[in-house]
Short mmCIF file of C-alpha atoms in Angstrom, two decimals:
data_model
loop_
_atom_site.label_atom_id
_atom_site.label_comp_id
_atom_site.label_asym_id
_atom_site.label_seq_id
_atom_site.Cartn_x
_atom_site.Cartn_y
_atom_site.Cartn_z
CA UNK A 265 19.56 -20.08 -12.24
CA UNK A 266 17.28 -17.26 -12.54
CA UNK A 267 15.75 -14.17 -9.84
CA UNK A 268 13.29 -12.23 -11.64
CA UNK A 269 11.98 -9.54 -8.66
CA UNK A 270 8.88 -8.35 -10.40
CA UNK A 271 8.16 -4.53 -8.63
CA UNK A 272 4.70 -3.72 -8.01
CA UNK A 273 5.11 0.23 -7.37
CA UNK A 274 1.61 1.24 -6.34
CA UNK A 275 2.42 -1.16 -3.31
CA UNK A 276 6.23 -0.25 -3.51
CA UNK A 277 5.68 -4.80 -3.52
CA UNK A 278 8.50 -7.13 -4.31
CA UNK A 279 7.70 -10.94 -5.34
CA UNK A 280 10.92 -12.88 -6.65
CA UNK A 281 10.36 -15.46 -9.62
CA UNK A 282 12.93 -18.43 -8.96
CA UNK A 283 13.62 -20.44 -12.07
CA UNK A 284 17.03 -23.69 -11.61
CA UNK A 285 16.46 -26.15 -14.13
CA UNK A 286 13.13 -27.46 -14.78
CA UNK A 287 11.91 -26.04 -12.37
CA UNK A 288 10.55 -22.73 -10.45
CA UNK A 289 10.13 -20.94 -6.96
CA UNK A 290 7.20 -17.71 -6.25
CA UNK A 291 7.89 -15.69 -3.10
CA UNK A 292 5.03 -13.38 -1.87
CA UNK A 293 3.30 -13.80 -4.71
CA UNK A 294 0.51 -10.76 -5.58
CA UNK A 295 -3.08 -10.86 -6.05
CA UNK A 296 -3.38 -12.33 -10.07
CA UNK A 297 -1.32 -14.75 -11.11
CA UNK A 298 -1.77 -15.39 -14.14
CA UNK A 299 1.96 -13.08 -15.03
CA UNK A 300 3.82 -16.15 -13.25
CA UNK A 301 1.72 -19.11 -14.67
CA UNK A 302 2.35 -17.04 -18.31
CA UNK A 303 6.44 -16.97 -17.03
CA UNK A 304 6.39 -20.26 -16.32
CA UNK A 305 4.62 -21.64 -19.53
CA UNK A 306 7.24 -19.60 -21.14
CA UNK A 307 9.58 -20.88 -18.86
CA UNK A 308 9.18 -24.77 -19.30
CA UNK A 309 8.95 -24.99 -16.06
CA UNK A 310 7.16 -26.52 -13.03
CA UNK A 311 6.28 -24.43 -9.99
CA UNK A 312 7.29 -26.92 -6.94
CA UNK A 313 7.05 -24.34 -4.21
CA UNK A 314 5.11 -21.22 -3.36
CA UNK A 315 6.97 -19.11 -0.33
CA UNK A 316 5.87 -16.77 1.99
CA UNK A 317 7.66 -14.86 4.05
CA UNK A 318 5.11 -14.23 6.74
CA UNK A 319 0.79 -13.17 6.88
CA UNK A 320 0.54 -9.62 4.82
CA UNK A 321 -0.96 -6.84 5.87
CA UNK A 322 -0.83 -4.55 3.25
CA UNK A 323 -1.88 -6.60 0.46
CA UNK A 324 -3.68 -9.87 -0.51
CA UNK A 325 -1.49 -11.89 -1.48
CA UNK A 326 -1.69 -14.63 -4.57
CA UNK A 327 -0.89 -17.55 -2.79
CA UNK A 328 -4.39 -19.31 -2.89
CA UNK A 329 -4.80 -18.83 -6.61
CA UNK A 330 -1.70 -20.35 -7.22
CA UNK A 331 -1.72 -22.94 -5.52
CA UNK A 332 -4.87 -23.98 -7.06
CA UNK A 333 -3.64 -23.58 -10.72
CA UNK A 334 -0.09 -25.22 -10.52
CA UNK A 335 -1.19 -27.99 -7.54
CA UNK A 336 2.52 -26.33 -5.98
CA UNK A 337 2.87 -26.24 -2.40
CA UNK A 338 2.04 -23.00 -0.44
CA UNK A 339 4.92 -22.78 2.40
CA UNK A 340 5.47 -20.60 5.87
CA UNK A 341 7.72 -20.09 8.84
CA UNK A 342 6.82 -21.53 12.52
CA UNK A 343 4.62 -20.62 13.69
CA UNK A 344 2.38 -19.44 10.42
CA UNK A 345 -1.61 -20.52 11.36
CA UNK A 346 -3.36 -20.49 8.32
CA UNK A 347 -6.90 -21.88 7.89
CA UNK A 348 -5.51 -23.80 4.25
CA UNK A 349 -3.58 -27.16 3.04
CA UNK A 350 0.07 -25.18 3.95
CA UNK A 351 3.10 -26.08 4.77
CA UNK A 352 5.57 -25.42 7.93
CA UNK A 353 8.89 -25.43 8.23
CA UNK A 354 11.39 -25.56 9.93
CA UNK A 355 13.63 -23.25 11.06
CA UNK A 356 16.78 -24.76 8.98
CA UNK A 357 14.72 -26.33 6.99
CA UNK A 358 15.86 -27.41 3.26
CA UNK A 359 13.86 -26.78 -0.42
CA UNK A 360 15.36 -27.96 -3.33
CA UNK A 361 14.46 -25.88 -5.89
CA UNK A 362 16.80 -27.44 -9.54
CA UNK A 363 20.03 -27.40 -9.18
CA UNK A 364 19.78 -25.18 -5.78
CA UNK A 365 18.53 -25.04 -2.56
CA UNK A 366 15.98 -22.40 -0.54
CA UNK A 367 16.88 -22.64 3.09
CA UNK A 368 14.55 -21.29 5.32
CA UNK A 369 15.43 -19.07 8.46
CA UNK A 370 13.20 -18.08 11.10
CA UNK A 371 13.10 -14.35 11.43
CA UNK A 372 10.61 -13.26 14.50
CA UNK A 373 10.18 -9.25 15.52
CA UNK A 374 7.58 -8.33 12.90
CA UNK A 375 5.05 -10.91 13.24
CA UNK A 376 5.88 -14.00 15.75
CA UNK A 377 6.23 -16.52 11.82
CA UNK A 378 7.82 -14.08 9.53
CA UNK A 379 10.80 -16.10 7.77
CA UNK A 380 13.76 -14.95 5.55
CA UNK A 381 14.48 -16.71 2.64
CA UNK A 382 18.55 -17.89 2.58
CA UNK A 383 19.17 -19.49 -1.02
CA UNK A 384 22.19 -21.18 -1.72
CA UNK A 385 23.56 -21.66 -5.83
CA UNK A 386 24.35 -24.26 -7.74
CA UNK A 387 28.15 -24.90 -5.40
CA UNK A 388 25.94 -24.45 -1.91
CA UNK A 389 27.28 -20.91 -1.90
CA UNK A 390 25.28 -18.86 0.28
CA UNK A 391 24.62 -16.15 -3.28
CA UNK A 392 20.78 -14.80 -1.75
CA UNK A 393 18.34 -13.43 1.12
CA UNK A 394 15.11 -13.07 0.61
CA UNK A 395 13.96 -11.70 4.09
CA UNK A 396 10.30 -9.94 3.37
CA UNK A 397 9.55 -7.87 6.41
CA UNK A 398 12.64 -8.13 8.54
CA UNK A 399 15.06 -6.15 6.69
CA UNK A 400 14.37 -3.80 4.50
CA UNK A 401 16.61 -1.57 2.17
CA UNK A 402 17.30 1.42 4.89
CA UNK A 403 14.55 -0.03 7.52
CA UNK A 404 13.36 -2.79 9.26
CA UNK A 405 10.05 -4.63 9.38
CA UNK A 406 7.87 -2.32 11.89
CA UNK A 407 7.50 -4.27 14.90
CA UNK A 408 4.12 -2.83 16.12
CA UNK A 409 1.70 -4.15 13.35
CA UNK A 410 1.58 -8.03 15.10
CA UNK A 411 0.91 -7.29 19.11
CA UNK A 412 -2.69 -8.33 19.58
CA UNK A 413 -1.80 -11.77 17.55
CA UNK A 414 1.43 -11.99 19.70
CA UNK A 415 -0.17 -10.73 22.63
CA UNK A 416 3.26 -9.10 23.02
CA UNK A 417 4.53 -5.07 23.55
CA UNK A 418 5.72 -3.65 20.42
CA UNK A 419 8.41 -3.27 22.83
CA UNK A 420 8.54 -6.70 23.18
CA UNK A 421 8.62 -7.41 19.10
CA UNK A 422 11.20 -5.16 18.37
CA UNK A 423 13.72 -6.84 20.96
CA UNK A 424 13.18 -10.44 18.64
CA UNK A 425 13.33 -8.59 15.60
CA UNK A 426 17.01 -7.02 16.64
CA UNK A 427 17.46 -11.18 17.81
CA UNK A 428 16.61 -12.40 14.36
CA UNK A 429 19.19 -9.75 12.92
CA UNK A 430 21.91 -10.25 14.51
CA UNK A 431 21.35 -14.07 15.34
CA UNK A 432 20.10 -14.78 11.59
CA UNK A 433 21.23 -12.02 8.84
CA UNK A 434 24.55 -10.03 9.85
CA UNK A 435 26.11 -13.63 10.29
CA UNK A 436 25.67 -14.18 6.56
CA UNK A 437 28.81 -12.61 4.14
CA UNK A 438 29.10 -8.91 2.52
CA UNK A 439 28.59 -9.50 -0.33
CA UNK A 440 24.74 -11.86 -0.37
CA UNK A 441 21.88 -10.11 -2.29
CA UNK A 442 19.47 -8.50 -0.35
CA UNK A 443 16.07 -9.21 -1.79
CA UNK A 444 12.79 -7.55 0.26
CA UNK A 445 9.52 -7.14 0.26
CA UNK A 446 8.74 -3.69 -0.24
CA UNK A 447 11.45 -0.96 -0.93
CA UNK A 448 10.17 3.41 -0.77
CA UNK A 449 6.44 4.19 -0.31
CA UNK A 450 5.20 1.57 1.54
CA UNK A 451 3.83 1.56 5.14
CA UNK A 452 4.97 -1.13 6.16
CA UNK A 453 8.46 0.81 6.89
CA UNK A 454 9.16 4.43 7.35
CA UNK A 455 12.40 4.50 6.89
CA UNK A 456 13.00 3.21 3.54
CA UNK A 457 15.40 3.37 0.64
CA UNK A 458 14.53 4.38 -2.73
CA UNK A 459 16.37 1.14 -4.19
CA UNK A 460 14.73 -1.81 -4.12
CA UNK A 461 18.20 -4.40 -4.55
CA UNK A 462 20.83 -3.73 -2.90
CA UNK A 463 24.24 -6.09 -0.65
CA UNK A 464 23.20 -6.99 2.98
CA UNK A 465 27.05 -5.29 3.61
CA UNK A 466 25.89 -1.72 2.32
CA UNK A 467 22.81 -2.48 4.84
CA UNK A 468 25.48 -2.97 7.38
CA UNK A 469 27.11 0.28 6.52
CA UNK A 470 23.79 2.79 5.10
CA UNK A 471 20.55 0.96 7.70
CA UNK A 472 19.74 3.06 10.54
CA UNK A 473 18.85 0.22 11.60
CA UNK A 474 21.73 -2.06 11.87
CA UNK A 475 23.97 0.79 12.88
CA UNK A 476 23.12 0.93 15.93
CA UNK A 477 24.96 -0.36 19.83
CA UNK A 478 23.02 -2.32 21.57
CA UNK A 479 19.40 -4.01 21.58
CA UNK A 480 18.42 -1.28 23.74
CA UNK A 481 19.59 1.39 21.16
CA UNK A 482 17.79 -0.03 17.83
CA UNK A 483 13.79 -0.67 20.08
CA UNK A 484 13.98 3.04 20.63
CA UNK A 485 15.20 3.95 16.64
CA UNK A 486 12.54 1.45 15.46
CA UNK A 487 9.72 2.62 17.43
CA UNK A 488 10.41 6.59 17.34
CA UNK A 489 8.49 7.86 15.14
CA UNK A 490 6.60 4.93 13.70
CA UNK A 491 2.74 6.28 12.33
CA UNK A 492 -0.18 4.98 13.10
CA UNK A 493 -1.27 1.01 10.50
CA UNK A 494 -3.36 1.54 7.76
CA UNK A 495 -6.72 0.39 9.18
CA UNK A 496 -7.07 -1.60 6.57
CA UNK A 497 -4.37 -3.92 7.42
CA UNK A 498 -6.44 -6.57 10.19
CA UNK A 499 -8.41 -6.92 7.60
CA UNK A 500 -5.63 -7.96 4.88
CA UNK A 501 -4.18 -10.48 7.81
CA UNK A 502 -7.10 -12.27 7.72
CA UNK A 503 -8.00 -13.06 3.93
CA UNK A 504 -4.46 -14.06 3.31
CA UNK A 505 -4.99 -16.58 6.82
CA UNK A 506 -8.02 -17.65 5.82
CA UNK A 507 -8.20 -17.60 2.63
CA UNK A 508 -10.39 -15.39 0.12
CA UNK A 509 -12.42 -15.36 -3.61
CA UNK A 510 -10.72 -17.11 -6.84
CA UNK A 511 -9.56 -13.85 -8.50
CA UNK A 512 -11.61 -14.83 -11.84
CA UNK A 513 -15.25 -14.70 -9.74
CA UNK A 514 -14.03 -10.51 -7.92
CA UNK A 515 -13.24 -9.72 -11.87
CA UNK A 516 -16.23 -11.32 -13.31
CA UNK A 517 -17.94 -9.74 -10.65
CA UNK A 518 -16.44 -6.23 -11.43
CA UNK A 519 -17.07 -6.89 -15.15
CA UNK A 520 -20.60 -5.55 -15.24
CA UNK A 521 -21.20 -2.30 -16.43
CA UNK A 522 -24.61 -0.69 -14.93
CA UNK A 523 -26.52 1.67 -17.38
CA UNK A 524 -26.09 5.52 -16.30
CA UNK A 525 -29.99 5.62 -15.73
CA UNK A 526 -30.33 2.14 -13.21
CA UNK A 527 -26.41 3.76 -11.65
CA UNK A 528 -28.07 5.19 -8.58
CA UNK A 529 -31.29 2.73 -8.18
CA UNK A 530 -28.53 0.30 -8.06
CA UNK A 531 -26.27 2.34 -6.35
CA UNK A 532 -29.35 2.62 -3.32
CA UNK A 533 -30.29 -0.78 -3.03
CA UNK A 534 -25.93 -2.20 -2.27
CA UNK A 535 -25.10 -0.12 -0.71
CA UNK A 536 -22.65 0.75 -2.48
CA UNK A 537 -19.62 3.43 -2.17
CA UNK A 538 -19.23 5.45 -5.60
CA UNK A 539 -16.00 5.75 -5.98
CA UNK A 540 -14.26 7.25 -9.49
CA UNK A 541 -10.85 6.47 -10.29
CA UNK A 542 -10.29 9.76 -12.73
CA UNK A 543 -7.81 12.14 -12.59
CA UNK A 544 -8.06 15.10 -9.98
CA UNK A 545 -8.17 17.33 -12.91
CA UNK A 546 -10.80 15.17 -14.91
CA UNK A 547 -13.51 15.01 -11.12
CA UNK A 548 -13.40 18.18 -9.68
CA UNK A 549 -15.34 19.82 -13.80
CA UNK A 550 -18.18 16.81 -12.73
CA UNK A 551 -18.86 13.77 -11.18
CA UNK A 552 -22.05 11.65 -10.20
CA UNK A 553 -22.76 13.23 -7.24
CA UNK A 554 -21.39 11.38 -3.55
CA UNK A 555 -18.66 9.97 -5.83
CA UNK A 556 -15.24 9.56 -4.00
CA UNK A 557 -12.01 10.24 -5.87
CA UNK A 558 -9.06 8.65 -5.69
CA UNK A 559 -7.31 8.12 -9.42
CA UNK A 560 -6.45 5.50 -10.76
CA UNK A 561 -3.11 6.92 -11.83
CA UNK A 562 -1.39 7.31 -8.17
CA UNK A 563 -0.95 5.21 -5.14
CA UNK A 564 -4.38 4.09 -5.66
CA UNK A 565 -4.95 0.76 -3.90
CA UNK A 566 -3.35 1.83 -1.15
CA UNK A 567 -5.36 5.08 -0.09
CA UNK A 568 -7.86 2.69 -1.13
CA UNK A 569 -7.46 1.15 1.87
CA UNK A 570 -6.20 3.67 3.88
CA UNK A 571 -10.05 5.71 3.16
CA UNK A 572 -12.62 3.26 3.38
CA UNK A 573 -11.08 0.86 4.92
CA UNK A 574 -13.07 -2.07 5.64
CA UNK A 575 -12.49 -4.96 2.58
CA UNK A 576 -15.86 -5.97 2.58
CA UNK A 577 -17.41 -2.03 1.29
CA UNK A 578 -20.00 -2.65 -1.78
CA UNK A 579 -17.76 -0.38 -4.41
CA UNK A 580 -19.56 0.79 -8.14
CA UNK A 581 -17.00 2.02 -9.78
CA UNK A 582 -16.89 5.48 -11.95
CA UNK A 583 -13.48 4.72 -14.93
CA UNK A 584 -12.36 6.74 -17.65
CA UNK A 585 -13.55 4.16 -20.34
CA UNK A 586 -10.80 0.70 -20.60
CA UNK A 587 -10.38 0.94 -16.70
CA UNK A 588 -12.28 -1.22 -15.70
CA UNK A 589 -9.87 -4.29 -15.72
CA UNK A 590 -7.04 -2.31 -13.96
CA UNK A 591 -9.09 -0.98 -11.52
CA UNK A 592 -11.04 -4.10 -9.90
CA UNK A 593 -6.99 -5.22 -10.07
CA UNK A 594 -5.16 -3.22 -8.05
CA UNK A 595 -8.65 -3.59 -6.02
CA UNK A 596 -8.59 -7.09 -5.59
CA UNK A 597 -4.89 -6.66 -4.20
CA UNK A 598 -5.94 -4.96 -0.71
CA UNK A 599 -9.00 -7.26 -0.46
CA UNK A 600 -11.81 -4.66 -1.67
CA UNK A 601 -13.17 -7.96 -3.27
CA UNK A 602 -16.98 -6.11 -3.37
CA UNK A 603 -16.97 -4.29 -6.70
CA UNK A 604 -20.68 -4.71 -8.19
CA UNK A 605 -20.04 -2.89 -11.34
CA UNK A 606 -19.14 0.23 -13.49
CA UNK A 607 -20.65 2.86 -14.36
CA UNK A 608 -20.85 2.92 -18.68
CA UNK A 609 -19.17 4.75 -21.03
CA UNK A 610 -18.35 6.51 -18.14
CA UNK A 611 -18.96 10.10 -16.45
CA UNK A 612 -18.35 11.27 -20.39
CA UNK A 613 -22.44 8.85 -21.05
CA UNK A 614 -23.51 9.98 -17.06
CA UNK A 615 -23.36 14.19 -18.55
CA UNK A 616 -25.71 12.88 -22.70
CA UNK A 617 -27.89 11.17 -20.26
CA UNK A 618 -28.55 14.91 -18.55
CA UNK A 619 -28.12 13.04 -15.01
CA UNK A 620 -27.64 15.45 -12.51
CA UNK A 621 -23.87 16.55 -11.66
CA UNK A 622 -21.61 17.80 -9.03
CA UNK A 623 -18.21 19.65 -9.17
CA UNK A 624 -15.50 20.90 -6.45
CA UNK A 625 -14.24 24.76 -7.12
CA UNK A 626 -10.42 23.60 -7.70
CA UNK A 627 -8.35 27.45 -8.88
CA UNK A 628 -4.23 27.34 -9.58
CA UNK A 629 -1.67 28.22 -7.11
CA UNK A 630 -1.52 31.56 -9.53
CA UNK A 631 -5.29 32.00 -8.00
CA UNK A 632 -4.47 30.99 -4.83
CA UNK A 633 -2.01 33.53 -5.24
CA UNK A 634 -3.79 35.98 -5.75
CA UNK A 635 -6.90 35.48 -3.19
CA UNK A 636 -4.55 34.57 -0.51
CA UNK A 637 -4.54 37.02 2.82
CA UNK A 638 -3.10 36.48 6.73
CA UNK A 639 -6.49 35.72 7.41
CA UNK A 640 -7.22 33.54 4.99
CA UNK A 641 -7.27 29.24 6.93
CA UNK A 642 -5.72 27.00 4.72
CA UNK A 643 -5.80 23.73 5.40
CA UNK A 644 -2.56 21.16 4.50
CA UNK A 645 -3.48 17.28 3.58
CA UNK A 646 -0.07 16.42 3.75
CA UNK A 647 1.50 14.11 6.50
CA UNK A 648 2.98 15.46 9.59
CA UNK A 649 6.58 14.68 8.18
CA UNK A 650 6.28 16.86 4.95
CA UNK A 651 4.01 20.04 6.69
CA UNK A 652 7.13 19.95 9.92
CA UNK A 653 9.50 20.06 6.45
CA UNK A 654 8.16 23.41 5.21
CA UNK A 655 4.25 24.58 4.59
CA UNK A 656 2.26 27.88 4.40
CA UNK A 657 2.67 30.34 7.37
CA UNK A 658 -0.05 29.12 9.33
CA UNK A 659 -1.54 26.73 7.63
CA UNK A 660 -3.10 23.99 9.63
CA UNK A 661 -1.69 20.04 9.10
CA UNK A 662 -4.87 17.26 9.09
CA UNK A 663 -3.01 14.66 6.99
CA UNK A 664 -5.43 13.00 4.49
CA UNK A 665 -5.14 9.16 6.97
CA UNK A 666 -7.38 10.83 9.33
CA UNK A 667 -10.43 12.33 7.89
CA UNK A 668 -12.30 10.35 9.58
CA UNK A 669 -11.04 12.43 12.82
CA UNK A 670 -11.11 15.71 11.52
CA UNK A 671 -14.36 16.33 9.25
CA UNK A 672 -16.80 16.47 11.44
CA UNK A 673 -14.96 20.23 13.01
CA UNK A 674 -14.88 21.36 9.47
CA UNK A 675 -18.07 21.17 9.54
CA UNK A 676 -18.98 23.17 12.19
CA UNK A 677 -17.07 25.94 11.60
CA UNK A 678 -18.55 29.36 9.54
CA UNK A 679 -16.56 30.55 6.53
CA UNK A 680 -14.49 29.56 3.71
CA UNK A 681 -11.06 27.99 3.40
CA UNK A 682 -8.93 26.38 0.65
CA UNK A 683 -7.26 23.19 0.21
CA UNK A 684 -4.57 21.83 -0.47
CA UNK A 685 -1.41 18.88 -0.57
CA UNK A 686 1.48 17.91 -2.67
CA UNK A 687 0.35 18.23 -6.31
CA UNK A 688 -3.55 17.93 -6.02
CA UNK A 689 -4.00 14.54 -5.78
CA UNK A 690 -4.34 13.90 -1.66
CA UNK A 691 -6.11 17.23 -1.49
CA UNK A 692 -8.76 16.13 -4.70
CA UNK A 693 -9.23 13.63 -2.00
CA UNK A 694 -9.66 15.01 0.79
CA UNK A 695 -12.32 17.86 -1.20
CA UNK A 696 -14.77 14.92 -2.55
CA UNK A 697 -14.62 13.01 1.29
CA UNK A 698 -15.98 16.32 2.56
CA UNK A 699 -18.39 17.31 -0.09
CA UNK A 700 -20.14 14.01 0.09
CA UNK A 701 -20.32 14.87 3.35
CA UNK A 702 -21.72 18.18 2.38
CA UNK A 703 -19.67 20.59 3.70
CA UNK A 704 -18.98 22.79 0.53
CA UNK A 705 -16.94 26.08 1.74
CA UNK A 706 -14.17 25.20 0.40
CA UNK A 707 -10.96 26.08 -2.75
CA UNK A 708 -9.35 23.43 -3.22
CA UNK A 709 -5.60 23.73 -5.09
CA UNK A 710 -4.22 22.45 -7.64
CA UNK A 711 -1.21 20.75 -7.97
CA UNK A 712 -0.83 21.86 -3.98
CA UNK A 713 2.45 22.77 -3.15
CA UNK A 714 4.99 22.22 -5.37
CA UNK A 715 3.02 24.66 -7.16
CA UNK A 716 2.49 27.19 -4.68
CA UNK A 717 5.71 27.39 -3.62
CA UNK A 718 5.95 29.21 -6.46
CA UNK A 719 4.47 31.61 -5.19
CA UNK A 720 4.71 35.04 -3.62
CA UNK A 721 2.75 33.26 0.05
CA UNK A 722 5.56 33.10 2.66
CA UNK A 723 6.17 29.25 3.93
CA UNK A 724 7.41 28.74 7.12
CA UNK A 725 9.55 25.61 8.64
CA UNK A 726 8.87 26.59 11.69
CA UNK A 727 5.74 23.94 12.55
CA UNK A 728 2.81 25.09 15.24
CA UNK A 729 1.01 22.45 17.10
CA UNK A 730 -1.38 24.09 18.10
CA UNK A 731 -2.53 24.52 13.64
CA UNK A 732 -2.91 21.47 13.49
CA UNK A 733 -6.63 20.15 12.98
CA UNK A 734 -8.06 17.47 15.32
#
């Protein structure tokens, strides 16, 4: 028996490849399926089943393409309603793969169809669980995403999740291995540990949700401080339920070079958003006017989802030459399939052709310290929790994911302001969005708060609610 966790850091997502004898199973595959096909061929095994723990909200699964290419059936748990052919497992149903078995444990609460898959080894012993978004390491799945489809309150779903954990997972032995669908950094939880594999026994001792004394305490603890889910989540669920274009078709449509002389007219004709995936350091020095910068070397896909939101939005790419395929792949993972092409030769060719460019005013933390005064207006785009831990005295907190709501207030104000995040990635996203809206009376700070802390600029742990920009 072989179990391989295929972990994707950008999404903080774990897919699982399981082999026994000449048969294999894959759990929660990513959108691009060629790596799985390569593993199957290398191992000389046949894919027997594709298991889905639930209808994912934070990424588009590769279940459909993988099934089309291998003929393996797709399995969901009870209550799943898909618009394609699938096997709906019964609670407790067993599936044979080589010399091992996988048992479906219906564990609703995160969603109504959420299912944990229990692996029984060659001796029939309980060996591991693939817990999806039911149980994370350090956390449990958020129970607020399925409220509308379930016609239930988040409190009711949290209670259902508690019952699932108590009746299906916690009775299992301590030594069993827990393989979750996500790790730290995912928006599917709020308190995940950095590890991606653990034992159930250790989770009993360290997971705050499993340490709650009763059902009411569990509900309160799980719902406390739960951030709003990214707005693209519902669109990913719809794609996972209803289907989508093949990955190959998405790639073929996106891998079309657009000459610099034609780029603006193509963007105008299609209504495309110009997405520049270069680093913040490169972007600020020059870019195609009205571009939005979300760097490929970062949490690219989740921030695309949070900032662009509409997966049907046409996108024209500006990339570091040679990274176009990676950008299209990572966009497709969160359902952004409408890439119409990329700027041929990248920004350097655009500049060489003498076409119009724009830039963002960026300074170092040291330069900021030289210009800082008590009257300086500073906008911190980090998350509220980051801001609460430590921030520049009298700074305003305006989290990046809420920029659609607060950008308008800046347009109405006069005077200059400074913009920063933790390290410069998010603040450049914000800078590019503000710039595209005609808001230019700001300076962005490279290295963000990490660099600012090394200067004499006063910082404080006190969170002044009146300093939250609306």
